[in-house]
Structure formats: C-alpha cells, structure tokens
Amino acid sequence: MTRSQGSGSVPPSTLSADVAARIQLVVLDVDGVLTDGGVYMGALPGGETLEMKRFDIQDGLGIRLLQWAGIEVAIVSGRVSEATAIRARELDVHECHQDGGAQKIRAIKGILERLDVGWDQVAMLGDDLPDLAVLRRVGVPAVVANVAEEVRREAVWQAKRRGGHGAVREFCEAILRARGDWEAQMEAYVAARGDPEEEG
Ligand SMILES: [Mg+2]
C-alpha cells in the first residue's frame, strides 16, 4: 500500500479486506468531518455565548453499526464545544476528546493505552492540517472529499462525500463492506425493528 499518493492523485474510495480487517479503532475529527466545518455562533439574552453545530444523522447510524460490529469509535477534536460533547453522548462514544491546542496525538495515545490497541490498528478520518500528524501515524489514514491538498496526500482512502454530508457514513460502510460485515449488520438492525407478531 502506498502511503503517499503524490500531488493531484485521488485516493481510492474502497478498502481492501486485509486493511479493513486490522481496524480496531476509528478516530473521527469533528469540524469538517462530522460537520461541514461551519459553526453557528451567538449569544443568549443573558449574554451567555452559544455555539451550535450541525451533525448528519446518517453518519450517526454508521457509527452505531461500527460499534455493533465490535469496532471502537473515538471523537478527537482540536476545538472545544459543548455541541460535540452532546453528540458524542448521544452516540455512546465514550472516548471523546477536545483540546483547544489540537494536541491530537497525545489524546489518541491515551485512548490506545486504555483500549490496548496499536497505531497500525487505527483508522482516522480527517480533513485538515490539525489531523496531519495523526494521519501520518495511523494504519489507515482516510480523508473526506473537502480535504486540504496537503492532507489528502497522506490518505489511503478518500470519501466521495463531504464532511457533515455523509462522509462518515461512507467510511463506516466502506470498512464494514470490506470486512464482509455490512449485510449482516444492516439486516440485524432491520430485524430488530421488525413486527414482533411476524416472528416465528
Ligand atoms: Mg477538521
């Protein structure tokens, strides 16, 4: 596998089975990956500042399907936002780390120790320069469609979709499909929501 794609070339949007099989942990950036990178900033009448982000619901189900397939998911952001913490709680992502100085390597080292996972077993989906140090280190560096060119060069996988518009779902699905788990996870999800009176 070529780690450096060189200038101009686009990394593939499919993963090989052996690459996908070694993934134990998927690390997701927030701004530009779980969101479109936009931040709504305002203030309440009392003066308290309010920051809102828009998350994609289909991304959320993709994260759930990964978790149910036994793959850990972590959220690591270089920006501190309550909106991110709320979304992580909603998705039962316990490893949610926000550092205003974007010290992502430090945060991920802690996760790897807690989960007993090695860097080569990590996939990360990123979009911009704060992700670069991590993408150079993980086994499966991946990027969204709206990626900075310098970051894309490090990737072995690129989403066709943009951050906040299904790129995370696309990555989750690519991993599960390459592992041969997609159909089973999807059917299990549907079966759990079937009509109980039809069960034989
Ligand atoms: Mg970002």
Coordinates of C-alpha atoms and ligand atoms in Angstrom, one line a residue:
M1 CA 0.0 0.0 0.0
T2 CA 1.4 3.4 -1.0
R3 CA 1.1 5.9 1.9
S4 CA 1.8 8.9 -0.2
Q5 CA -0.5 9.5 -3.1
G6 CA 1.5 12.4 -4.5
S7 CA 0.2 15.6 -5.7
G8 CA -3.0 15.6 -7.7
S9 CA -4.0 11.9 -7.4
V10 CA -7.2 10.9 -5.6
P11 CA -7.0 8.0 -3.1
P12 CA -9.5 5.2 -3.7
S13 CA -12.9 5.1 -2.0
T14 CA -12.8 1.3 -1.3
L15 CA -10.7 -0.6 1.3
S16 CA -9.1 -3.9 0.8
A17 CA -10.2 -6.8 3.1
D18 CA -6.8 -7.1 4.8
V19 CA -6.6 -3.4 5.5
A20 CA -10.2 -3.3 6.9
A21 CA -9.6 -6.4 9.0
R22 CA -7.0 -4.9 11.1
I23 CA -9.0 -1.8 12.1
Q24 CA -9.9 -1.9 15.8
L25 CA -10.5 1.8 16.4
V26 CA -11.9 4.5 14.2
V27 CA -11.0 8.1 15.2
L28 CA -13.2 10.8 13.8
D29 CA -12.3 14.5 13.6
V30 CA -15.3 16.9 14.2
D31 CA -15.2 20.1 12.3
G32 CA -15.2 19.4 8.6
V33 CA -15.7 15.6 9.1
L34 CA -18.6 15.1 11.4
T35 CA -19.8 18.6 10.4
D36 CA -19.4 20.7 7.3
G37 CA -16.9 22.8 9.2
G38 CA -19.4 25.6 9.8
V39 CA -20.0 26.8 13.4
Y40 CA -23.1 28.9 14.4
M41 CA -22.0 31.4 17.0
G42 CA -24.4 33.6 19.0
A43 CA -25.4 34.7 22.5
L44 CA -28.4 34.1 24.7
P45 CA -30.3 37.2 26.1
G46 CA -28.3 36.9 29.3
G47 CA -25.1 37.2 27.4
E48 CA -24.0 33.6 27.6
T49 CA -22.4 32.5 24.4
L50 CA -24.0 29.7 22.4
E51 CA -22.3 27.6 19.7
M52 CA -24.1 25.1 17.6
K53 CA -23.0 22.6 15.0
R54 CA -25.0 20.6 12.5
F55 CA -24.4 16.8 12.5
D56 CA -25.6 14.3 9.9
I57 CA -28.0 11.7 11.2
Q58 CA -26.9 9.0 8.7
D59 CA -23.4 9.4 10.0
G60 CA -24.7 8.6 13.4
L61 CA -26.2 5.3 12.3
G62 CA -22.9 4.4 10.5
I63 CA -21.1 4.9 13.8
R64 CA -23.6 2.7 15.6
L65 CA -23.2 0.0 13.0
L66 CA -19.4 0.1 13.5
Q67 CA -19.8 -0.1 17.3
W68 CA -22.2 -3.1 17.0
A69 CA -19.6 -4.8 14.7
G70 CA -17.1 -4.5 17.6
I71 CA -15.1 -1.6 16.3
E72 CA -14.4 1.2 18.8
V73 CA -15.1 4.7 17.7
A74 CA -13.4 7.8 19.2
I75 CA -14.0 11.5 18.6
V76 CA -11.0 13.8 18.7
S77 CA -11.4 17.5 18.1
G78 CA -9.0 20.4 18.1
R79 CA -11.8 22.7 19.2
V80 CA -13.7 22.7 22.5
S81 CA -17.5 22.7 22.0
E82 CA -20.4 21.5 24.1
A83 CA -22.2 20.6 20.9
T84 CA -19.5 17.9 20.3
A85 CA -19.9 16.5 23.8
I86 CA -23.7 16.3 23.4
R87 CA -23.4 14.4 20.1
A88 CA -20.8 12.0 21.5
R89 CA -23.0 11.2 24.5
E90 CA -25.9 10.6 22.1
L91 CA -23.9 8.1 20.2
D92 CA -22.3 6.4 23.3
V93 CA -18.9 7.5 22.1
H94 CA -17.1 7.4 25.4
E95 CA -13.7 8.4 24.0
C96 CA -14.5 12.0 23.1
H97 CA -11.5 14.3 23.5
Q98 CA -11.5 18.1 22.8
D99 CA -8.3 20.0 23.0
G100 CA -8.1 23.7 22.0
G101 CA -4.5 23.3 21.1
A102 CA -5.2 20.4 18.8
Q103 CA -2.8 18.0 20.6
K104 CA -4.5 15.0 19.0
I105 CA -1.5 12.6 19.2
R106 CA -1.5 13.0 23.0
A107 CA -5.2 12.3 23.2
I108 CA -5.1 9.3 21.0
K109 CA -2.1 7.8 22.8
G110 CA -4.3 7.7 25.9
I111 CA -7.1 6.0 24.0
L112 CA -4.7 3.4 22.6
E113 CA -3.4 2.6 26.1
R114 CA -6.9 2.3 27.6
L115 CA -8.1 0.1 24.7
D116 CA -4.9 -1.8 24.2
V117 CA -4.8 -1.0 20.5
G118 CA -1.7 -0.2 18.4
W119 CA -1.4 2.6 15.9
D120 CA -1.5 0.2 13.0
Q121 CA -5.0 -0.9 14.1
V122 CA -6.3 2.7 13.9
A123 CA -8.2 4.3 11.1
M124 CA -8.7 8.1 11.2
L125 CA -11.0 10.2 9.1
G126 CA -9.7 13.8 8.9
D127 CA -9.9 16.9 6.7
D128 CA -7.3 19.5 7.6
L129 CA -3.8 20.3 9.0
P130 CA -4.7 19.5 12.7
D131 CA -5.2 15.9 11.6
L132 CA -1.9 15.6 9.7
A133 CA 0.3 14.3 12.5
V134 CA -2.2 11.6 13.4
L135 CA -2.8 10.6 9.8
R136 CA 0.9 10.1 9.3
R137 CA 0.9 7.7 12.2
V138 CA -2.2 5.5 11.9
G139 CA -2.6 2.3 9.9
V140 CA -5.5 3.6 7.8
P141 CA -5.3 7.3 7.1
A142 CA -8.6 8.5 5.5
V143 CA -10.0 11.8 4.4
V144 CA -13.2 13.5 3.4
A145 CA -14.0 15.0 -0.1
N146 CA -13.4 18.5 1.3
V147 CA -9.9 17.8 2.3
A148 CA -6.9 20.2 2.3
E149 CA -4.5 19.0 -0.5
E150 CA -1.6 18.6 1.9
V151 CA -3.7 16.2 4.0
R152 CA -5.1 14.3 1.1
R153 CA -1.5 13.2 0.1
E154 CA -1.3 11.2 3.3
A155 CA -4.5 9.3 2.7
V156 CA -5.1 5.7 1.5
W157 CA -8.9 6.3 1.3
Q158 CA -11.0 9.3 0.4
A159 CA -14.7 9.7 0.7
K160 CA -16.7 10.9 -2.3
R161 CA -18.9 12.8 0.2
R162 CA -18.1 15.9 2.2
G163 CA -17.8 16.2 5.9
G164 CA -21.2 16.8 7.5
H165 CA -22.9 15.4 4.4
G166 CA -22.4 11.6 4.7
A167 CA -18.6 11.2 4.6
V168 CA -18.5 9.5 8.0
R169 CA -21.4 7.1 6.9
E170 CA -19.5 6.3 3.7
F171 CA -16.3 5.5 5.7
C172 CA -18.2 3.3 8.2
E173 CA -19.9 1.4 5.3
A174 CA -16.6 1.0 3.4
I175 CA -15.0 -0.6 6.5
L176 CA -17.9 -2.9 7.1
R177 CA -18.2 -3.9 3.5
A178 CA -14.5 -4.7 3.2
R179 CA -14.8 -6.9 6.3
G180 CA -17.8 -8.6 4.9
D181 CA -19.9 -7.4 7.9
W182 CA -22.1 -4.8 6.2
E183 CA -25.1 -7.0 5.1
A184 CA -25.2 -8.8 8.5
Q185 CA -25.1 -5.6 10.5
M186 CA -27.7 -3.9 8.3
E187 CA -30.1 -6.9 8.4
A188 CA -29.7 -7.2 12.2
Y189 CA -30.6 -3.6 12.5
V190 CA -33.7 -4.1 10.3
A191 CA -34.7 -7.3 12.0
A192 CA -34.5 -5.7 15.5
R193 CA -37.2 -3.2 14.2
G194 CA -39.5 -5.7 12.5
D195 CA -43.1 -6.5 13.5
P196 CA -42.8 -8.8 16.7
E197 CA -46.1 -10.5 15.7
E198 CA -44.5 -11.8 12.5
E199 CA -41.6 -13.5 14.3
G200 CA -41.9 -17.3 14.1
Ligands
MG1 MG -11.3 19.2 11.0

